Amino acid sequence: SQTIHQWPATLVQPVGSPLSLECTVEGTSNPNLYWYRQAAGRGLQLLFYSVGIGQISSEVPQNLSASRPQDRQFILSSKKLLLSDSGFYLCACEPRGARGFYNSPLHFGNGTRLTVT
Amino acid sequence: SQQGEEDPQALSIQEGENATMNCSYKTSINNLQWYRQNSGRGLVHLILIRSNEREKHSGRLRVTLDTSKKSSSLLITASRAADTASYFCATGHSTLTFGKGTMLLVSP
């Protein structure tokens, strides 16, 4: 089964500083990868998803970007953080080809809690 | 987007009681999924029910789906303190959209 590694677990960054969050996946090849953000007391907001190396789809215009330099690596970045970027960032994966008619369950990492001060 | 919306927002019960959470969604679905999230952790998939299914069981979990009412319910029987968590429903054709969740507190 898939294992998803996210780091760091917590991060405190000043406004205007850059950001790089990394997610790596073990136990599967060619997964679909996702970045979600969860604000306090709220649901998950899909930020980006990727069906392959270099293929990134953005769901919400924002101050963030994503990259997939390797098959099982997904990176979330920002050049200049805003206060509104604070939140709990979750990486998730599902088997390749699962998107479409029948969604497969997503496997989540344990998240990174980002506080922008 | 096909966003699920859970009800109630919060639920507090005693150990041994049953907990029922509901989810409503807006458009047709292929399937609906339920997830659990312990505080400060990632989500864990609990159960997936397809649009042609009406009921599904997994251990102490029972999920129902009523496509005519665009609603689903998650029942946890004989709850335990360890069931304390937030529970989310999720739907979507290509990407999953999650509701805001029900926060369940089970007291010993």
PDB file of N, CA and C in Angstrom, chain B residues 36-89:
ATOM      1  N   ARG B  36     -12.091   9.916   7.636  1.00  0.00           N
ATOM      2  CA  ARG B  36     -11.945  10.293   9.041  1.00  0.00           C
ATOM      3  C   ARG B  36     -10.642  11.044   9.200  1.00  0.00           C
ATOM      4  N   GLN B  37     -10.646  12.059  10.084  1.00  0.00           N
ATOM      5  CA  GLN B  37      -9.437  12.816  10.362  1.00  0.00           C
ATOM      6  C   GLN B  37      -9.284  13.003  11.861  1.00  0.00           C
ATOM      7  N   ASN B  38      -8.236  12.428  12.403  1.00  0.00           N
ATOM      8  CA  ASN B  38      -7.882  12.711  13.795  1.00  0.00           C
ATOM      9  C   ASN B  38      -7.204  14.074  13.852  1.00  0.00           C
ATOM     10  N   SER B  39      -7.315  14.720  14.981  1.00  0.00           N
ATOM     11  CA  SER B  39      -6.822  16.086  15.126  1.00  0.00           C
ATOM     12  C   SER B  39      -5.353  16.198  14.719  1.00  0.00           C
ATOM     13  N   GLY B  40      -5.089  17.102  13.792  1.00  0.00           N
ATOM     14  CA  GLY B  40      -3.719  17.358  13.389  1.00  0.00           C
ATOM     15  C   GLY B  40      -3.097  16.312  12.478  1.00  0.00           C
ATOM     16  N   ARG B  41      -3.913  15.406  11.969  1.00  0.00           N
ATOM     17  CA  ARG B  41      -3.397  14.335  11.118  1.00  0.00           C
ATOM     18  C   ARG B  41      -4.031  14.382   9.734  1.00  0.00           C
ATOM     19  N   GLY B  42      -3.547  13.527   8.847  1.00  0.00           N
ATOM     20  CA  GLY B  42      -4.147  13.421   7.525  1.00  0.00           C
ATOM     21  C   GLY B  42      -5.459  12.651   7.568  1.00  0.00           C
ATOM     22  N   LEU B  43      -6.158  12.663   6.443  1.00  0.00           N
ATOM     23  CA  LEU B  43      -7.426  11.944   6.370  1.00  0.00           C
ATOM     24  C   LEU B  43      -7.177  10.473   6.077  1.00  0.00           C
ATOM     25  N   VAL B  44      -8.070   9.653   6.595  1.00  0.00           N
ATOM     26  CA  VAL B  44      -8.015   8.211   6.367  1.00  0.00           C
ATOM     27  C   VAL B  44      -9.317   7.781   5.717  1.00  0.00           C
ATOM     28  N   HIS B  45      -9.208   7.055   4.624  1.00  0.00           N
ATOM     29  CA  HIS B  45     -10.394   6.598   3.912  1.00  0.00           C
ATOM     30  C   HIS B  45     -11.118   5.531   4.735  1.00  0.00           C
ATOM     31  N   LEU B  46     -12.440   5.683   4.853  1.00  0.00           N
ATOM     32  CA  LEU B  46     -13.240   4.710   5.595  1.00  0.00           C
ATOM     33  C   LEU B  46     -14.011   3.784   4.668  1.00  0.00           C
ATOM     34  N   ILE B  47     -14.754   4.361   3.744  1.00  0.00           N
ATOM     35  CA  ILE B  47     -15.658   3.535   2.958  1.00  0.00           C
ATOM     36  C   ILE B  47     -16.047   4.283   1.681  1.00  0.00           C
ATOM     37  N   LEU B  48     -16.239   3.552   0.613  1.00  0.00           N
ATOM     38  CA  LEU B  48     -16.695   4.100  -0.661  1.00  0.00           C
ATOM     39  C   LEU B  48     -17.985   3.388  -1.040  1.00  0.00           C
ATOM     40  N   ILE B  49     -18.998   4.157  -1.381  1.00  0.00           N
ATOM     41  CA  ILE B  49     -20.260   3.564  -1.812  1.00  0.00           C
ATOM     42  C   ILE B  49     -20.568   4.077  -3.211  1.00  0.00           C
ATOM     43  N   ARG B  50     -20.862   3.173  -4.122  1.00  0.00           N
ATOM     44  CA  ARG B  50     -21.111   3.533  -5.505  1.00  0.00           C
ATOM     45  C   ARG B  50     -22.562   3.983  -5.685  1.00  0.00           C
ATOM     46  N   SER B  51     -22.816   4.677  -6.745  1.00  0.00           N
ATOM     47  CA  SER B  51     -24.138   5.265  -6.963  1.00  0.00           C
ATOM     48  C   SER B  51     -25.224   4.219  -7.132  1.00  0.00           C
ATOM     49  N   ASN B  52     -24.856   2.980  -7.495  1.00  0.00           N
ATOM     50  CA  ASN B  52     -25.861   1.928  -7.656  1.00  0.00           C
ATOM     51  C   ASN B  52     -26.009   1.077  -6.388  1.00  0.00           C
ATOM     52  N   GLU B  53     -25.346   1.480  -5.322  1.00  0.00           N
ATOM     53  CA  GLU B  53     -25.466   0.800  -4.043  1.00  0.00           C
ATOM     54  C   GLU B  53     -26.315   1.644  -3.101  1.00  0.00           C
ATOM     55  N   ARG B  54     -27.046   0.992  -2.213  1.00  0.00           N
ATOM     56  CA  ARG B  54     -27.882   1.719  -1.263  1.00  0.00           C
ATOM     57  C   ARG B  54     -27.337   1.648   0.168  1.00  0.00           C
ATOM     58  N   GLU B  55     -26.566   0.611   0.437  1.00  0.00           N
ATOM     59  CA  GLU B  55     -26.060   0.440   1.798  1.00  0.00           C
ATOM     60  C   GLU B  55     -24.761  -0.349   1.741  1.00  0.00           C
ATOM     61  N   LYS B  56     -23.856   0.005   2.646  1.00  0.00           N
ATOM     62  CA  LYS B  56     -22.589  -0.702   2.721  1.00  0.00           C
ATOM     63  C   LYS B  56     -22.128  -0.748   4.166  1.00  0.00           C
ATOM     64  N   HIS B  57     -21.514  -1.866   4.547  1.00  0.00           N
ATOM     65  CA  HIS B  57     -21.060  -2.037   5.921  1.00  0.00           C
ATOM     66  C   HIS B  57     -19.565  -2.287   5.944  1.00  0.00           C
ATOM     67  N   SER B  58     -18.929  -1.822   7.000  1.00  0.00           N
ATOM     68  CA  SER B  58     -17.538  -2.130   7.254  1.00  0.00           C
ATOM     69  C   SER B  58     -17.331  -2.086   8.756  1.00  0.00           C
ATOM     70  N   GLY B  59     -17.267  -3.266   9.381  1.00  0.00           N
ATOM     71  CA  GLY B  59     -17.132  -3.309  10.838  1.00  0.00           C
ATOM     72  C   GLY B  59     -18.299  -2.625  11.521  1.00  0.00           C
ATOM     73  N   ARG B  60     -17.988  -1.599  12.354  1.00  0.00           N
ATOM     74  CA  ARG B  60     -19.048  -0.865  13.058  1.00  0.00           C
ATOM     75  C   ARG B  60     -19.607   0.290  12.233  1.00  0.00           C
ATOM     76  N   LEU B  61     -19.164   0.404  10.996  1.00  0.00           N
ATOM     77  CA  LEU B  61     -19.618   1.490  10.133  1.00  0.00           C
ATOM     78  C   LEU B  61     -20.708   0.998   9.192  1.00  0.00           C
ATOM     79  N   ARG B  62     -21.719   1.845   9.033  1.00  0.00           N
ATOM     80  CA  ARG B  62     -22.767   1.554   8.065  1.00  0.00           C
ATOM     81  C   ARG B  62     -23.028   2.842   7.290  1.00  0.00           C
ATOM     82  N   VAL B  63     -22.934   2.745   5.979  1.00  0.00           N
ATOM     83  CA  VAL B  63     -23.165   3.902   5.123  1.00  0.00           C
ATOM     84  C   VAL B  63     -24.379   3.623   4.242  1.00  0.00           C
ATOM     85  N   THR B  64     -25.238   4.608   4.145  1.00  0.00           N
ATOM     86  CA  THR B  64     -26.369   4.517   3.226  1.00  0.00           C
ATOM     87  C   THR B  64     -26.271   5.625   2.194  1.00  0.00           C
ATOM     88  N   LEU B  65     -26.871   5.402   1.059  1.00  0.00           N
ATOM     89  CA  LEU B  65     -26.871   6.384  -0.018  1.00  0.00           C
ATOM     90  C   LEU B  65     -28.257   6.437  -0.633  1.00  0.00           C
ATOM     91  N   ASP B  66     -28.805   7.630  -0.715  1.00  0.00           N
ATOM     92  CA  ASP B  66     -30.100   7.850  -1.346  1.00  0.00           C
ATOM     93  C   ASP B  66     -29.889   8.854  -2.479  1.00  0.00           C
ATOM     94  N   THR B  67     -29.730   8.359  -3.684  1.00  0.00           N
ATOM     95  CA  THR B  67     -29.430   9.250  -4.809  1.00  0.00           C
ATOM     96  C   THR B  67     -30.623  10.128  -5.173  1.00  0.00           C
ATOM     97  N   SER B  68     -31.825   9.678  -4.850  1.00  0.00           N
ATOM     98  CA  SER B  68     -32.993  10.499  -5.160  1.00  0.00           C
ATOM     99  C   SER B  68     -33.039  11.740  -4.276  1.00  0.00           C
ATOM    100  N   LYS B  69     -32.516  11.626  -3.061  1.00  0.00           N
ATOM    101  CA  LYS B  69     -32.466  12.763  -2.143  1.00  0.00           C
ATOM    102  C   LYS B  69     -31.096  13.411  -2.138  1.00  0.00           C
ATOM    103  N   LYS B  70     -30.177  12.857  -2.910  1.00  0.00           N
ATOM    104  CA  LYS B  70     -28.803  13.357  -2.940  1.00  0.00           C
ATOM    105  C   LYS B  70     -28.251  13.450  -1.514  1.00  0.00           C
ATOM    106  N   SER B  71     -28.329  12.343  -0.812  1.00  0.00           N
ATOM    107  CA  SER B  71     -27.840  12.347   0.561  1.00  0.00           C
ATOM    108  C   SER B  71     -27.249  10.991   0.929  1.00  0.00           C
ATOM    109  N   SER B  72     -26.384  11.021   1.930  1.00  0.00           N
ATOM    110  CA  SER B  72     -25.755   9.825   2.452  1.00  0.00           C
ATOM    111  C   SER B  72     -25.664   9.972   3.963  1.00  0.00           C
ATOM    112  N   SER B  73     -25.626   8.848   4.650  1.00  0.00           N
ATOM    113  CA  SER B  73     -25.417   8.900   6.091  1.00  0.00           C
ATOM    114  C   SER B  73     -24.349   7.892   6.491  1.00  0.00           C
ATOM    115  N   LEU B  74     -23.618   8.255   7.530  1.00  0.00           N
ATOM    116  CA  LEU B  74     -22.613   7.380   8.126  1.00  0.00           C
ATOM    117  C   LEU B  74     -23.047   7.102   9.555  1.00  0.00           C
ATOM    118  N   LEU B  75     -23.212   5.829   9.862  1.00  0.00           N
ATOM    119  CA  LEU B  75     -23.587   5.415  11.205  1.00  0.00           C
ATOM    120  C   LEU B  75     -22.426   4.662  11.826  1.00  0.00           C
ATOM    121  N   ILE B  76     -22.021   5.106  13.004  1.00  0.00           N
ATOM    122  CA  ILE B  76     -21.013   4.386  13.783  1.00  0.00           C
ATOM    123  C   ILE B  76     -21.741   3.775  14.973  1.00  0.00           C
ATOM    124  N   THR B  77     -21.740   2.464  15.046  1.00  0.00           N
ATOM    125  CA  THR B  77     -22.448   1.805  16.145  1.00  0.00           C
ATOM    126  C   THR B  77     -21.513   1.560  17.316  1.00  0.00           C
ATOM    127  N   ALA B  78     -22.106   1.521  18.511  1.00  0.00           N
ATOM    128  CA  ALA B  78     -21.351   1.232  19.735  1.00  0.00           C
ATOM    129  C   ALA B  78     -20.058   2.044  19.782  1.00  0.00           C
ATOM    130  N   SER B  79     -20.196   3.354  19.740  1.00  0.00           N
ATOM    131  CA  SER B  79     -19.032   4.227  19.622  1.00  0.00           C
ATOM    132  C   SER B  79     -18.070   4.078  20.792  1.00  0.00           C
ATOM    133  N   ARG B  80     -16.804   4.405  20.505  1.00  0.00           N
ATOM    134  CA  ARG B  80     -15.740   4.334  21.490  1.00  0.00           C
ATOM    135  C   ARG B  80     -15.048   5.691  21.551  1.00  0.00           C
ATOM    136  N   ALA B  81     -14.361   5.950  22.638  1.00  0.00           N
ATOM    137  CA  ALA B  81     -13.636   7.221  22.759  1.00  0.00           C
ATOM    138  C   ALA B  81     -12.666   7.402  21.592  1.00  0.00           C
ATOM    139  N   ALA B  82     -12.107   6.305  21.106  1.00  0.00           N
ATOM    140  CA  ALA B  82     -11.154   6.372  19.991  1.00  0.00           C
ATOM    141  C   ALA B  82     -11.800   6.777  18.676  1.00  0.00           C
ATOM    142  N   ASP B  83     -13.128   6.802  18.618  1.00  0.00           N
ATOM    143  CA  ASP B  83     -13.820   7.262  17.406  1.00  0.00           C
ATOM    144  C   ASP B  83     -13.859   8.786  17.318  1.00  0.00           C
ATOM    145  N   THR B  84     -13.433   9.457  18.381  1.00  0.00           N
ATOM    146  CA  THR B  84     -13.400  10.914  18.377  1.00  0.00           C
ATOM    147  C   THR B  84     -12.515  11.401  17.233  1.00  0.00           C
ATOM    148  N   ALA B  85     -13.108  12.175  16.333  1.00  0.00           N
ATOM    149  CA  ALA B  85     -12.415  12.625  15.125  1.00  0.00           C
ATOM    150  C   ALA B  85     -13.389  13.480  14.324  1.00  0.00           C
ATOM    151  N   SER B  86     -12.902  14.023  13.225  1.00  0.00           N
ATOM    152  CA  SER B  86     -13.784  14.695  12.257  1.00  0.00           C
ATOM    153  C   SER B  86     -14.036  13.736  11.103  1.00  0.00           C
ATOM    154  N   TYR B  87     -15.262  13.761  10.603  1.00  0.00           N
ATOM    155  CA  TYR B  87     -15.653  12.854   9.531  1.00  0.00           C
ATOM    156  C   TYR B  87     -16.116  13.676   8.329  1.00  0.00           C
ATOM    157  N   PHE B  88     -15.609  13.309   7.164  1.00  0.00           N
ATOM    158  CA  PHE B  88     -15.882  14.059   5.940  1.00  0.00           C
ATOM    159  C   PHE B  88     -16.478  13.141   4.884  1.00  0.00           C
ATOM    160  N   CYS B  89     -17.412  13.681   4.126  1.00  0.00           N
ATOM    161  CA  CYS B  89     -17.839  12.998   2.919  1.00  0.00           C
ATOM    162  C   CYS B  89     -17.187  13.688   1.727  1.00  0.00           C
TER     163      CYS B  89
END
